[in-house]
PDB file of C-alpha atoms in Angstrom:
ATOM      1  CA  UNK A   1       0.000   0.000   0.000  1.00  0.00           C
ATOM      2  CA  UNK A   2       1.497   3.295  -1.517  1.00  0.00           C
ATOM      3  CA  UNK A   3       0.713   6.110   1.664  1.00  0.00           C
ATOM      4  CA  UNK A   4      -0.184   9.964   1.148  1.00  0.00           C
ATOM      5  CA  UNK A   5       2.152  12.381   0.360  1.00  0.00           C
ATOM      6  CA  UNK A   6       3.208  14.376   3.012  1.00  0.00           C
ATOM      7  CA  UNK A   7       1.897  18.112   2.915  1.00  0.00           C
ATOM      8  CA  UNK A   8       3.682  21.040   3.157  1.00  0.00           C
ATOM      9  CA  UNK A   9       1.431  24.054   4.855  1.00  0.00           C
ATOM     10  CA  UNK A  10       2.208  27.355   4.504  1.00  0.00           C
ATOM     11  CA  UNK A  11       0.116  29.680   7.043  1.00  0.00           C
ATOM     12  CA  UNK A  12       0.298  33.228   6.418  1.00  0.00           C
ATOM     13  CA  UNK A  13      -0.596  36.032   9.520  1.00  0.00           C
ATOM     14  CA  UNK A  14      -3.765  37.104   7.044  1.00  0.00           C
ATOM     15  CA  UNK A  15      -6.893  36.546   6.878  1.00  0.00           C
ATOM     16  CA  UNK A  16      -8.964  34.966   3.458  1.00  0.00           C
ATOM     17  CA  UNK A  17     -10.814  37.289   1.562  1.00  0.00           C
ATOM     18  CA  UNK A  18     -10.672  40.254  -1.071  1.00  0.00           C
ATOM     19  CA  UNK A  19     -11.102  43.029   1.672  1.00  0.00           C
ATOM     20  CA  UNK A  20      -8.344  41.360   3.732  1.00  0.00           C
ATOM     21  CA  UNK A  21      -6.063  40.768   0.656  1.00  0.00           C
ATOM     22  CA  UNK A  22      -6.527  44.231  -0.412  1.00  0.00           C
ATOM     23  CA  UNK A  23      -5.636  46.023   2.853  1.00  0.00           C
ATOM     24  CA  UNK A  24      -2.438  43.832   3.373  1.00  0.00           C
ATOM     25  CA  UNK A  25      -1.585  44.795  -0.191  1.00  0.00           C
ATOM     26  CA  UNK A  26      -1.688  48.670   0.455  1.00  0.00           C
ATOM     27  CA  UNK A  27      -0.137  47.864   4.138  1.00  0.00           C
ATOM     28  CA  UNK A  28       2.732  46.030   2.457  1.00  0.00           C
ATOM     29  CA  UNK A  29       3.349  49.000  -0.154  1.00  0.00           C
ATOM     30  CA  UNK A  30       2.628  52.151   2.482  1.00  0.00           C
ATOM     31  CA  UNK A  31       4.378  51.131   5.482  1.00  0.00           C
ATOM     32  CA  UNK A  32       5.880  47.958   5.230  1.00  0.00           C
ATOM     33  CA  UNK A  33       7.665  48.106   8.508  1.00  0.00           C
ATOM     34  CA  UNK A  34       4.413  47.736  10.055  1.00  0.00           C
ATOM     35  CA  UNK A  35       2.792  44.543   7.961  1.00  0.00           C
ATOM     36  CA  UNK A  36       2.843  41.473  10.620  1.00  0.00           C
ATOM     37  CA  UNK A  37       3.335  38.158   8.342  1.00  0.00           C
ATOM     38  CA  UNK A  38       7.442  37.768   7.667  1.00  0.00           C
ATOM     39  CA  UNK A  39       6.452  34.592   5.459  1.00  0.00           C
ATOM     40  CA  UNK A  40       4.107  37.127   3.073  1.00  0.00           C
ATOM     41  CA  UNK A  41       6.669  39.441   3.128  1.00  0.00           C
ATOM     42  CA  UNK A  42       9.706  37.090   1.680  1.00  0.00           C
ATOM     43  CA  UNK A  43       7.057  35.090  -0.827  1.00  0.00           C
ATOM     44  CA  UNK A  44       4.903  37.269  -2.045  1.00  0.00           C
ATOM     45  CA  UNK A  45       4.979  40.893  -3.933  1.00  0.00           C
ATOM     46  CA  UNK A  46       1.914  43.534  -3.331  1.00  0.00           C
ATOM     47  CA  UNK A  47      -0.471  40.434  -4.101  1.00  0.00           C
ATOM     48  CA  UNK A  48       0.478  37.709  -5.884  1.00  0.00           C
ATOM     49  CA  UNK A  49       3.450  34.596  -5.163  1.00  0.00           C
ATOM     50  CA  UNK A  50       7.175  35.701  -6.058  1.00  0.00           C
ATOM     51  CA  UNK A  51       7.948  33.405  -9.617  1.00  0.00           C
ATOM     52  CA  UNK A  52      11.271  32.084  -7.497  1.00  0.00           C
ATOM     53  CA  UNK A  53       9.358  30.950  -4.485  1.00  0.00           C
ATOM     54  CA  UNK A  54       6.544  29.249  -6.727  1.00  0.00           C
ATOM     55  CA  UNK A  55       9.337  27.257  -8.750  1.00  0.00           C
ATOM     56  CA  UNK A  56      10.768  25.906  -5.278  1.00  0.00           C
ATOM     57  CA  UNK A  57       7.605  24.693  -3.922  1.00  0.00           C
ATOM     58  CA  UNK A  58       7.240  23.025  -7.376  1.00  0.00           C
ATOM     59  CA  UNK A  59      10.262  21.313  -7.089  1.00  0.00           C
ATOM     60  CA  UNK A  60       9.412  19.691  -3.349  1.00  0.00           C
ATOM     61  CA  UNK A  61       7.808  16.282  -3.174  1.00  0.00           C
ATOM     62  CA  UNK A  62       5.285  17.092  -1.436  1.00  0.00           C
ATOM     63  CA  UNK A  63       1.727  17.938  -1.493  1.00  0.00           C
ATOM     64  CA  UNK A  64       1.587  21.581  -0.623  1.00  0.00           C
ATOM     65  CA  UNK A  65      -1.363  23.684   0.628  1.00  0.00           C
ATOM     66  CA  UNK A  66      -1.456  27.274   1.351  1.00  0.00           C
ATOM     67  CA  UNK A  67      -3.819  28.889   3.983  1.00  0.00           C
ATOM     68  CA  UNK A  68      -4.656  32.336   5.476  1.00  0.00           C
ATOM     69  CA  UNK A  69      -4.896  32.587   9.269  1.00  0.00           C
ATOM     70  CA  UNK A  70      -8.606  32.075   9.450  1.00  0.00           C
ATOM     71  CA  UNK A  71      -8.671  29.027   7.501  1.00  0.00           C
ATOM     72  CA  UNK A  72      -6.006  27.211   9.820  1.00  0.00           C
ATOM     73  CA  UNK A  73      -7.821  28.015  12.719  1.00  0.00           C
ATOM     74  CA  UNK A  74     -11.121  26.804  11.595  1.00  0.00           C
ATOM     75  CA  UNK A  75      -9.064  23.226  10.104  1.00  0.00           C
ATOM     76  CA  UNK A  76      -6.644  22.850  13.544  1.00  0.00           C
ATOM     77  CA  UNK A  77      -8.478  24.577  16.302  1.00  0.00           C
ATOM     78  CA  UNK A  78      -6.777  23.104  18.319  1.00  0.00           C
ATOM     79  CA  UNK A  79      -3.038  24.125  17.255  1.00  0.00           C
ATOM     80  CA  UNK A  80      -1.551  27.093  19.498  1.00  0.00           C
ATOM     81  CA  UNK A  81       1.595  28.002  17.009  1.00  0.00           C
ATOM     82  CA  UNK A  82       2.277  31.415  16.780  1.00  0.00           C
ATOM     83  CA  UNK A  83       1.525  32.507  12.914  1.00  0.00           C
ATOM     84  CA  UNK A  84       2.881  32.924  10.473  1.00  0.00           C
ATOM     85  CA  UNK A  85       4.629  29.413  10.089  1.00  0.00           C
ATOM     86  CA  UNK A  86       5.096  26.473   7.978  1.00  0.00           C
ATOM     87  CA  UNK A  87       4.120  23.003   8.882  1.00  0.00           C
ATOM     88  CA  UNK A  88       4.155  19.809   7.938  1.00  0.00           C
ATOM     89  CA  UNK A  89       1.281  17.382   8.236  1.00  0.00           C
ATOM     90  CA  UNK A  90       1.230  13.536   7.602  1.00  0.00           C
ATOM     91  CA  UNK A  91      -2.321  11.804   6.766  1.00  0.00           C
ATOM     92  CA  UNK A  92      -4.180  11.290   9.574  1.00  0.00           C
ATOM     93  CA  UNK A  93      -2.146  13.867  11.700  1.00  0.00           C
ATOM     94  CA  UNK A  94      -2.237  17.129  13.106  1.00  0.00           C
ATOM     95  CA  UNK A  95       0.230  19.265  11.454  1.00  0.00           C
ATOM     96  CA  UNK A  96       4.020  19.838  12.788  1.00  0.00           C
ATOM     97  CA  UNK A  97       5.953  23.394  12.816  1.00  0.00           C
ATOM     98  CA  UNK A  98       8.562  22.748  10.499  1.00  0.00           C
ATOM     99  CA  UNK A  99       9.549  26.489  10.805  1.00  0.00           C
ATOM    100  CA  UNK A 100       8.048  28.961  13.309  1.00  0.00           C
ATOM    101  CA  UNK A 101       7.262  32.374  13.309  1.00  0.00           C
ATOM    102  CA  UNK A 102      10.488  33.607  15.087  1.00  0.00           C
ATOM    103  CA  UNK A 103      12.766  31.886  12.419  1.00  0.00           C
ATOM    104  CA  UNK A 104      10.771  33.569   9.327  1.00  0.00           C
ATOM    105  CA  UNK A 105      11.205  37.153  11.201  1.00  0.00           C
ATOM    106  CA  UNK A 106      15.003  36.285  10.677  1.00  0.00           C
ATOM    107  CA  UNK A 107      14.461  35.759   6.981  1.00  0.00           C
ATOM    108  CA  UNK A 108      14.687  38.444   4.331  1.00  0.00           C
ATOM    109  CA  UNK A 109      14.940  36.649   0.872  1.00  0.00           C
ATOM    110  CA  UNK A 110      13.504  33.751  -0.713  1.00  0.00           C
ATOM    111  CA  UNK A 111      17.121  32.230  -0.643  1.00  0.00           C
ATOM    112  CA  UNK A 112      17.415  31.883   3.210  1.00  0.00           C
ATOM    113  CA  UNK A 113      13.688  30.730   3.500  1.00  0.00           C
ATOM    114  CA  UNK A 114      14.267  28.130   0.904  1.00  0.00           C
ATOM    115  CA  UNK A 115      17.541  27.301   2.856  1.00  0.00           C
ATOM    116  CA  UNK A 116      15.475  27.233   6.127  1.00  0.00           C
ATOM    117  CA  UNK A 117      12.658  24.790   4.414  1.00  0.00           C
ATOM    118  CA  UNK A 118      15.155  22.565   2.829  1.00  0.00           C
ATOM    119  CA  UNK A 119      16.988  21.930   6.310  1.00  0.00           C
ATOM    120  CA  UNK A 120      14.249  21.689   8.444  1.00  0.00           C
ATOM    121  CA  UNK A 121      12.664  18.925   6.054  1.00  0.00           C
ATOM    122  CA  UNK A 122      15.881  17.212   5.811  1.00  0.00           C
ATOM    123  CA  UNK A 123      16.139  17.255  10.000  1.00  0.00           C
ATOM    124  CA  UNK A 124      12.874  15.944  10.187  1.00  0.00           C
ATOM    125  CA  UNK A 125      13.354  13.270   7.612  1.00  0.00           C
ATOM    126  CA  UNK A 126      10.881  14.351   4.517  1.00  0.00           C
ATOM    127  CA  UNK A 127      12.747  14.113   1.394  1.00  0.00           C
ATOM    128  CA  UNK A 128      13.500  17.432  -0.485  1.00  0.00           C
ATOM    129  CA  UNK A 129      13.844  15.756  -3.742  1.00  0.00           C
TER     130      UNK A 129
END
């Protein structure tokens, strides 16, 4: 029996929505110093996902799954990690911090976070590729 994939999850310090997406955009570009999600600020531009951090997830073997605040808390209730953060979650588990909110505030390009990701999944024993 082949088993799942396991699933990268990417939780930004956002919440879903147009409204929401819209304010973070004009936060981001107006006073950046003062938009709260470190992981937004490395992966994404004004709105949409930088081309260099799309390619990298691409290239990962795992399933991958992207989620606003909101929408983790409604799917883990339960989980008390401070956001924004990246887990990892095998079937039939609660996800796992693979790295945590304080690690992404030390990250300013997409080099060091894909760094970050690629030695944390190695650590934890999910292959990279």
């Amino acid at each position: 029996m082949v088993s799942a994939r396991p699933e990268l999850i990417m939780v930004y310090n956002a919440d879903s929505g147009i409204l929401s997406t819209l304010l973070d955009a004009v936060q981001k570009v107006v006073t950046p110093s003062s938009y709260d999600c470190p992981l937004c600020k490395v992966t994404h531009g004004a709105v949409t996902m930088r081309w260099e951090w799309r390619q990298f997830l691409g290239s990962l073997p795992l399933a991958k799954t992207t989620l606003h605040r909101d929408e983790f808390v409604r799917l883990y209730p339960g989980s008390s990690a401070q956001l924004p953060a990246i887990f990892v979650r095998e079937e039939g588990r609660l996800p796992v911090v693979l790295v945590d909110r304080n690690q992404l505030k030390n990250i300013d390009e997409i080099e060091g976070l894909k760094t970050v990701v690629e030695g944390a999944l190695i650590k934890h024993h999910w292959q990279t590729g």
